[in-house]
Amino acid sequence: MGFIFWNGLTDMTFASLRYLFGNITYAGAQFVIVILLNKFGSSEIVGQYSLGLAVTAPIFMLSHLHLRSVLIVDASGKYIFGDFFGLRLVTTAVAFTITAGCCIVGGFDWNTAIVIFFIGLYRIVESVSDILLGIVQKQEKLDQISFSRTAKGLFSILAFALVFIPTQNLILALLVMIIGWLAITIAYDARKARVFTSLRPLFNKRQLWGLLIISSPLGIVLALMSLNTNIPLYAISYFKGEHDLGIYATLSYMIVACNVIVTALGEAITPRLARWHAAGRHKEFVTLLSRMIAMGVGISAVACLIGWIFGSQVLTLLFSPDVAAEIGLFHWLLVSTLLVFVSSYLWYAITATGKYKAQIPLFLCSVITNGLTCLIFVPIFGVIGAAMGASLALFVQMIGSVIVLYLVIRQARKQVQRELAA
């Protein structure tokens, strides 16, 4: 068993090293953008940028329906890539329409509304690229996905360095970044995906409706996950304002950094976990998942140790004095990274089993916990109160995920035993 695990994990790890590098570059670019906005702009500009991401994220996550994961684990042959692509285009158009409506009726000031609008345009390109790279990931060509994400990350840094620094114009920098992303999506992502399938979107109503029914539970889960992440930002924006929002958003990019590793390894192991679950190889399934969780806990422990020792110096070097002053928030967020690793890997495991509907009550409980905690604690403790809400929500998600996964595996084992008995 140890050999099976180590051989599988080693193959997976080496195969995903370049994929991990691409994800690090991709998310690192977002971190660099926040640094540039802090150094050459202000916390208020960081707040506008973060609010734009927070407003658009749940809308587009719902529209995603996590079709990429459904595409990867689907082995029925009932749906082809054109069905997935067609549904993604339809839902993305709806999401952008809702985003534009939020800009008009959301009560934002003019500059913030324009920022939200342009981030909505960026989300369109991101959505199309995501589904194109889904067919590439299904073939386990992780190096190609890595190249795409690396290129987009580096171009994002270049766009903000060359445009925002001399002009302090966030909207112009976003526009240049969007144009670059669109060029990479067309010239690289689409070309690589075309090797494996036709890229012609299909709009057969029966097929789209059937696929929508299958994927909508996971889309709701994604929206709830995104909402869960952004509830602290909404609470800070409402109770404290854009300055505190900018500080929290800046430091919360540690969570984004954790998600880089989680996403790279989680997406890499999802196809393998799905095959093992379908084949009834639950010992290998649980062993690989357990080792991935242990790896995540170890990374989190090292990050906490470094952060507690050198946190003040790092924050002073990278950001403004206002950000460095919130060392208490920094410590809270460091500890919450442990919960991020554990709960996220459990979620990938549940997704690999295809049990999408079971996740809805789980994340609904987490969102409610987060919302109530932030509603109570943010007015009293400020940004630290928001971190408390996020941490408690992650804890609820982790415990609930363990219960859901245990029930799913137990049911699958009983089904195998019944089939053998028959």
Coordinates of C-alpha atoms in Angstrom, one line a residue:
M1 CA 0.0 0.0 0.0
G2 CA 2.8 2.4 0.9
F3 CA 4.5 1.7 -2.5
I4 CA 1.2 2.2 -4.3
F5 CA 0.7 5.6 -2.6
W6 CA 4.3 6.7 -2.9
N7 CA 4.5 5.8 -6.6
G8 CA 1.1 7.5 -7.3
L9 CA 2.0 10.6 -5.3
T10 CA 5.4 10.8 -6.9
D11 CA 4.1 10.6 -10.4
M12 CA 1.4 13.1 -9.7
T13 CA 3.8 15.5 -7.9
F14 CA 6.4 15.5 -10.6
A15 CA 3.8 15.8 -13.3
S16 CA 2.3 18.8 -11.6
L17 CA 5.5 20.7 -10.7
R18 CA 5.2 22.9 -13.8
Y19 CA 1.5 23.2 -13.2
L20 CA 2.3 24.4 -9.6
F21 CA 4.8 26.9 -11.0
G22 CA 2.1 28.2 -13.4
N23 CA -0.3 28.6 -10.5
I24 CA 2.3 30.3 -8.3
T25 CA 3.0 32.8 -11.1
Y26 CA -0.7 33.3 -11.8
A27 CA -1.6 34.0 -8.2
G28 CA 1.7 35.7 -7.5
A29 CA 0.8 38.2 -10.1
Q30 CA -2.3 39.1 -8.2
F31 CA -0.2 39.6 -5.1
V32 CA 2.3 41.8 -7.0
I33 CA -0.6 43.9 -8.3
V34 CA -1.8 44.5 -4.7
I35 CA 1.8 45.5 -3.8
L36 CA 1.9 47.9 -6.7
L37 CA -1.5 49.4 -5.8
N38 CA -0.3 49.9 -2.2
K39 CA 3.1 51.3 -3.1
F40 CA 2.1 53.6 -6.0
G41 CA -1.6 54.1 -5.2
S42 CA -3.4 53.9 -1.8
S43 CA -5.4 51.6 0.4
E44 CA -8.5 53.1 -1.0
I45 CA -7.5 52.0 -4.6
V46 CA -6.8 48.6 -3.2
G47 CA -10.2 48.6 -1.6
Q48 CA -11.9 49.5 -5.0
Y49 CA -10.0 46.7 -6.8
S50 CA -10.8 44.2 -4.0
L51 CA -14.4 45.2 -3.9
G52 CA -14.6 44.7 -7.7
L53 CA -13.2 41.2 -7.3
A54 CA -15.6 40.5 -4.4
V55 CA -18.7 41.7 -6.2
T56 CA -18.0 39.8 -9.5
A57 CA -16.7 36.6 -8.0
P58 CA -19.9 35.0 -6.6
I59 CA -21.8 36.0 -9.8
F60 CA -19.3 34.4 -12.2
M61 CA -18.6 31.4 -9.9
L62 CA -22.3 30.6 -10.1
S63 CA -22.2 31.0 -13.9
H64 CA -19.1 28.7 -14.1
L65 CA -21.2 25.8 -12.7
H66 CA -17.7 24.3 -12.2
L67 CA -18.1 22.9 -15.7
R68 CA -14.4 22.3 -15.9
S69 CA -14.5 19.7 -13.1
V70 CA -17.7 18.1 -14.5
L71 CA -15.9 17.9 -17.9
I72 CA -12.8 16.3 -16.3
V73 CA -14.7 13.6 -14.3
D74 CA -17.4 12.9 -16.9
A75 CA -16.8 9.4 -18.4
S76 CA -20.4 8.8 -19.7
G77 CA -19.8 10.1 -23.2
K78 CA -23.3 11.7 -23.2
Y79 CA -22.0 15.2 -23.5
I80 CA -19.2 16.5 -25.8
F81 CA -17.0 19.5 -25.4
G82 CA -19.3 21.6 -27.6
D83 CA -22.1 21.2 -25.1
F84 CA -19.8 22.4 -22.2
F85 CA -18.5 25.3 -24.3
G86 CA -22.0 26.4 -25.4
L87 CA -23.4 26.3 -21.8
R88 CA -20.3 28.3 -20.5
L89 CA -20.9 31.0 -23.2
V90 CA -24.6 31.3 -22.2
T91 CA -24.0 31.5 -18.5
T92 CA -21.1 33.9 -18.9
A93 CA -23.3 36.3 -20.9
V94 CA -25.9 36.1 -18.1
A95 CA -23.3 36.7 -15.4
F96 CA -21.9 39.8 -17.2
T97 CA -25.4 41.2 -17.6
I98 CA -26.0 40.8 -13.9
T99 CA -22.6 42.5 -13.2
A100 CA -23.4 45.4 -15.4
G101 CA -26.8 45.7 -13.6
C102 CA -25.0 45.8 -10.2
C103 CA -22.8 48.7 -11.5
I104 CA -25.9 50.7 -12.4
V105 CA -28.2 50.0 -9.4
G106 CA -25.6 49.0 -6.7
G107 CA -25.2 52.5 -5.2
F108 CA -21.4 52.5 -5.9
D109 CA -19.6 55.7 -6.7
W110 CA -18.7 56.3 -10.3
N111 CA -15.0 55.1 -10.1
T112 CA -15.9 52.0 -8.2
A113 CA -18.7 51.1 -10.6
I114 CA -16.3 51.4 -13.6
V115 CA -13.7 49.3 -11.9
I116 CA -16.4 46.6 -11.2
F117 CA -17.5 46.8 -14.9
F118 CA -13.9 46.2 -16.2
I119 CA -13.3 43.4 -13.8
G120 CA -16.5 41.9 -15.2
L121 CA -14.9 42.0 -18.7
Y122 CA -11.8 40.3 -17.2
R123 CA -14.0 37.6 -15.8
I124 CA -15.4 36.9 -19.3
V125 CA -12.0 36.2 -20.7
E126 CA -11.1 34.1 -17.6
S127 CA -14.3 32.0 -18.0
V128 CA -13.7 31.2 -21.6
S129 CA -10.0 30.3 -20.9
D130 CA -11.1 28.1 -18.0
I131 CA -13.3 25.9 -20.1
L132 CA -10.8 25.7 -22.9
L133 CA -8.1 24.5 -20.5
G134 CA -10.5 22.0 -19.0
I135 CA -10.3 19.8 -22.1
V136 CA -6.5 20.1 -21.8
Q137 CA -6.5 19.1 -18.2
K138 CA -8.7 16.1 -18.9
Q139 CA -5.8 14.9 -21.1
E140 CA -3.5 15.6 -18.1
K141 CA -1.4 18.1 -20.1
L142 CA -0.7 20.1 -17.1
D143 CA 2.5 21.7 -18.5
Q144 CA 0.3 23.4 -21.2
I145 CA -2.0 24.9 -18.5
S146 CA 1.1 26.0 -16.6
F147 CA 2.4 27.9 -19.7
S148 CA -0.9 29.6 -20.1
R149 CA -1.2 30.7 -16.5
T150 CA 2.4 31.8 -16.4
A151 CA 2.0 33.9 -19.5
K152 CA -1.2 35.6 -18.1
G153 CA 0.4 36.2 -14.7
L154 CA 3.6 37.8 -16.1
F155 CA 1.5 39.9 -18.5
S156 CA -0.6 41.1 -15.7
I157 CA 2.4 42.3 -13.8
L158 CA 3.8 43.9 -16.9
A159 CA 0.6 45.8 -17.6
F160 CA 0.3 47.2 -14.1
A161 CA 4.0 48.1 -13.9
L162 CA 4.0 49.9 -17.2
V163 CA 0.5 51.5 -17.0
F164 CA -0.5 51.9 -13.4
I165 CA 2.9 53.1 -11.9
P166 CA 3.2 56.2 -14.3
T167 CA -0.5 57.0 -14.5
Q168 CA -2.1 55.7 -11.2
N169 CA -5.1 54.8 -13.5
L170 CA -6.5 51.5 -12.4
I171 CA -9.1 51.3 -15.2
L172 CA -6.5 51.8 -17.9
A173 CA -4.3 49.1 -16.4
L174 CA -7.2 46.7 -16.3
L175 CA -8.0 47.4 -19.9
V176 CA -4.5 46.6 -21.0
M177 CA -4.5 43.5 -18.9
I178 CA -7.8 42.3 -20.5
I179 CA -6.5 42.8 -24.0
G180 CA -3.4 40.8 -23.2
W181 CA -5.3 38.0 -21.6
L182 CA -7.7 37.8 -24.6
A183 CA -4.7 37.5 -27.0
I184 CA -3.2 34.6 -24.9
T185 CA -6.6 32.9 -24.7
I186 CA -7.1 33.0 -28.5
A187 CA -3.5 32.4 -29.6
Y188 CA -2.6 29.7 -27.1
D189 CA -5.5 28.2 -25.0
A190 CA -7.8 27.7 -28.0
R191 CA -5.0 26.3 -30.2
K192 CA -4.0 23.7 -27.6
A193 CA -7.6 22.7 -26.9
R194 CA -8.3 22.3 -30.6
V195 CA -5.8 19.5 -30.7
F196 CA -8.1 17.3 -28.7
T197 CA -11.6 18.4 -29.8
S198 CA -13.6 20.7 -32.0
L199 CA -14.1 24.1 -30.4
R200 CA -17.5 24.7 -32.0
P201 CA -20.0 25.6 -29.3
L202 CA -23.3 23.7 -29.4
F203 CA -26.6 25.1 -28.3
N204 CA -28.9 22.1 -28.3
K205 CA -31.5 23.0 -25.7
R206 CA -32.0 19.5 -24.5
Q207 CA -28.3 18.9 -24.1
L208 CA -27.7 22.2 -22.4
W209 CA -30.6 21.7 -20.0
G210 CA -29.4 18.3 -19.1
L211 CA -25.9 19.5 -18.5
L212 CA -27.3 22.5 -16.5
I213 CA -29.2 20.1 -14.2
I214 CA -26.1 18.0 -13.6
S215 CA -23.8 20.9 -12.9
S216 CA -26.0 23.4 -11.2
P217 CA -25.5 21.9 -7.7
L218 CA -21.8 22.4 -8.1
G219 CA -22.3 25.9 -9.5
I220 CA -24.3 26.8 -6.4
V221 CA -21.5 25.3 -4.3
L222 CA -19.0 27.5 -6.1
A223 CA -21.1 30.6 -5.6
L224 CA -21.5 29.8 -1.9
M225 CA -17.7 29.2 -1.6
S226 CA -17.0 32.5 -3.3
L227 CA -19.6 34.2 -1.2
N228 CA -18.0 32.7 1.9
T229 CA -14.6 34.1 0.9
N230 CA -16.0 37.6 0.2
I231 CA -18.4 38.0 3.1
P232 CA -15.7 39.5 5.3
L233 CA -14.9 42.0 2.5
Y234 CA -18.6 43.0 2.3
A235 CA -18.8 43.5 6.0
I236 CA -15.7 45.6 6.2
S237 CA -16.8 47.7 3.3
Y238 CA -20.2 48.3 4.9
F239 CA -19.0 48.9 8.5
K240 CA -15.5 50.3 8.1
G241 CA -14.9 51.7 4.6
E242 CA -12.5 51.2 1.7
H243 CA -9.4 52.0 3.7
D244 CA -9.8 49.0 6.1
L245 CA -11.1 47.0 3.2
G246 CA -7.8 47.6 1.3
I247 CA -5.8 46.5 4.4
Y248 CA -7.8 43.3 4.9
A249 CA -7.7 42.4 1.2
T250 CA -4.0 43.0 1.1
L251 CA -3.2 40.7 4.0
S252 CA -5.8 38.1 2.9
Y253 CA -3.7 37.3 -0.1
M254 CA -2.0 34.8 2.1
I255 CA -5.1 32.8 1.7
V256 CA -4.8 33.2 -2.0
A257 CA -1.2 32.0 -1.8
C258 CA -2.4 28.8 0.0
N259 CA -5.0 28.3 -2.6
V260 CA -2.3 28.4 -5.3
I261 CA -0.8 25.2 -3.8
V262 CA -4.2 23.7 -3.0
T263 CA -5.5 24.3 -6.5
A264 CA -2.4 23.0 -8.3
L265 CA -2.2 19.8 -6.4
G266 CA -6.0 19.5 -5.9
E267 CA -6.8 19.7 -9.6
A268 CA -3.9 17.4 -10.3
I269 CA -5.2 14.6 -8.0
T270 CA -8.9 15.0 -8.9
P271 CA -8.9 12.8 -12.0
R272 CA -7.0 10.1 -10.1
L273 CA -9.3 10.2 -7.1
A274 CA -12.3 10.1 -9.5
R275 CA -10.9 7.0 -11.2
W276 CA -10.1 5.3 -7.9
H277 CA -13.6 6.0 -6.5
A278 CA -15.3 4.7 -9.6
A279 CA -13.1 1.5 -9.4
G280 CA -13.9 1.0 -5.7
R281 CA -10.2 1.5 -4.7
H282 CA -11.1 3.4 -1.6
K283 CA -8.0 2.5 0.4
E284 CA -5.8 4.2 -2.2
F285 CA -8.3 7.1 -2.3
V286 CA -8.2 7.7 1.4
T287 CA -4.4 7.2 1.7
L288 CA -3.6 9.7 -1.0
L289 CA -6.1 12.2 0.4
S290 CA -4.7 11.8 3.9
R291 CA -1.1 12.4 2.7
M292 CA -2.1 15.5 0.8
I293 CA -3.8 16.9 3.9
A294 CA -0.7 16.1 6.0
M295 CA 1.4 17.9 3.4
G296 CA -0.9 20.9 3.5
V297 CA -0.8 21.0 7.3
G298 CA 3.0 20.9 7.2
I299 CA 3.3 23.8 4.7
S300 CA 0.9 25.8 6.8
A301 CA 2.9 25.2 10.0
V302 CA 6.1 26.4 8.3
A303 CA 4.3 29.5 7.0
C304 CA 3.0 30.2 10.5
L305 CA 6.4 29.9 12.0
I306 CA 8.0 32.2 9.5
G307 CA 5.2 34.7 9.7
W308 CA 5.2 34.9 13.5
I309 CA 9.0 35.4 13.6
F310 CA 9.5 37.8 10.6
G311 CA 5.9 39.0 9.9
S312 CA 6.4 42.6 11.0
Q313 CA 9.6 43.0 8.9
V314 CA 8.0 41.4 5.8
L315 CA 4.9 43.6 6.0
T316 CA 6.9 46.8 6.4
L317 CA 9.1 45.8 3.4
L318 CA 6.3 44.9 1.0
F319 CA 3.5 47.3 2.0
S320 CA 2.7 50.6 3.6
P321 CA 3.0 51.3 7.4
D322 CA -0.8 51.1 7.7
V323 CA -0.7 47.5 6.5
A324 CA 2.3 46.6 8.7
A325 CA 0.5 48.0 11.8
E326 CA -2.2 45.2 11.5
I327 CA 0.2 42.4 12.7
G328 CA -2.7 40.9 14.8
L329 CA -4.8 40.4 11.6
F330 CA -1.7 38.9 9.9
H331 CA -1.4 36.3 12.7
W332 CA -5.1 35.4 12.5
L333 CA -4.9 34.9 8.8
L334 CA -1.7 32.8 9.1
V335 CA -3.5 30.3 11.5
S336 CA -6.5 30.1 9.2
T337 CA -4.3 28.8 6.3
L338 CA -4.3 25.4 8.1
L339 CA -8.1 25.3 7.8
V340 CA -7.8 26.3 4.1
F341 CA -5.6 23.4 3.3
V342 CA -7.6 20.8 5.1
S343 CA -11.1 21.9 4.0
S344 CA -10.0 22.5 0.4
Y345 CA -8.5 19.0 -0.1
L346 CA -11.6 17.5 1.4
W347 CA -13.7 19.5 -1.0
Y348 CA -11.7 18.2 -4.0
A349 CA -12.2 14.7 -2.7
I350 CA -15.9 15.1 -2.5
T351 CA -16.0 16.6 -6.0
A352 CA -14.1 13.6 -7.3
T353 CA -16.8 11.3 -6.0
G354 CA -19.4 13.3 -8.1
K355 CA -21.6 14.1 -5.1
Y356 CA -22.3 17.7 -5.9
K357 CA -25.7 18.1 -4.2
A358 CA -24.4 17.0 -0.8
Q359 CA -22.1 20.0 -0.7
I360 CA -24.9 22.6 -0.9
P361 CA -26.1 22.3 2.8
L362 CA -22.5 22.0 3.9
F363 CA -21.5 25.4 2.3
L364 CA -24.8 27.0 3.2
C365 CA -24.0 26.3 6.9
S366 CA -20.6 27.8 6.4
V367 CA -21.9 30.9 4.7
I368 CA -24.5 31.5 7.5
T369 CA -21.8 31.0 10.1
N370 CA -19.5 33.5 8.4
G371 CA -22.3 36.1 7.9
L372 CA -23.5 36.0 11.4
T373 CA -20.0 36.1 12.9
C374 CA -18.9 39.0 10.7
L375 CA -22.2 40.8 11.5
I376 CA -21.5 40.6 15.2
F377 CA -17.6 40.9 15.3
V378 CA -16.7 43.4 12.5
P379 CA -18.4 46.4 14.2
I380 CA -16.6 45.5 17.4
F381 CA -13.2 44.2 16.4
G382 CA -12.9 45.6 12.9
V383 CA -10.7 43.6 10.4
I384 CA -9.8 41.0 13.1
G385 CA -13.5 40.4 13.5
A386 CA -13.7 39.6 9.8
A387 CA -10.8 37.2 10.2
M388 CA -12.6 35.5 13.1
G389 CA -15.7 35.0 10.9
A390 CA -13.7 33.6 8.0
S391 CA -11.8 31.1 10.3
L392 CA -15.0 29.9 12.0
A393 CA -16.6 29.4 8.6
L394 CA -13.6 27.3 7.4
F395 CA -13.8 25.2 10.6
V396 CA -17.5 24.4 10.0
Q397 CA -16.7 23.6 6.4
M398 CA -13.9 21.2 7.4
I399 CA -16.0 19.3 10.0
G400 CA -18.9 19.1 7.6
S401 CA -16.7 17.9 4.7
V402 CA -15.3 15.0 6.9
I403 CA -18.9 13.9 7.6
V404 CA -20.0 14.1 4.0
L405 CA -17.0 12.3 2.7
Y406 CA -17.3 9.5 5.3
L407 CA -20.9 8.9 4.4
V408 CA -20.1 8.9 0.6
I409 CA -17.3 6.4 1.0
R410 CA -19.3 4.2 3.3
Q411 CA -22.2 4.1 0.9
A412 CA -19.9 3.3 -2.0
R413 CA -18.3 0.4 -0.1
K414 CA -21.7 -1.0 0.8
Q415 CA -22.7 -0.8 -2.9
V416 CA -19.6 -2.8 -3.9
Q417 CA -20.3 -5.4 -1.2
R418 CA -23.9 -5.8 -2.5
E419 CA -22.7 -6.2 -6.0
L420 CA -20.1 -8.9 -5.0
A421 CA -22.8 -10.7 -2.9
A422 CA -25.1 -10.8 -5.9

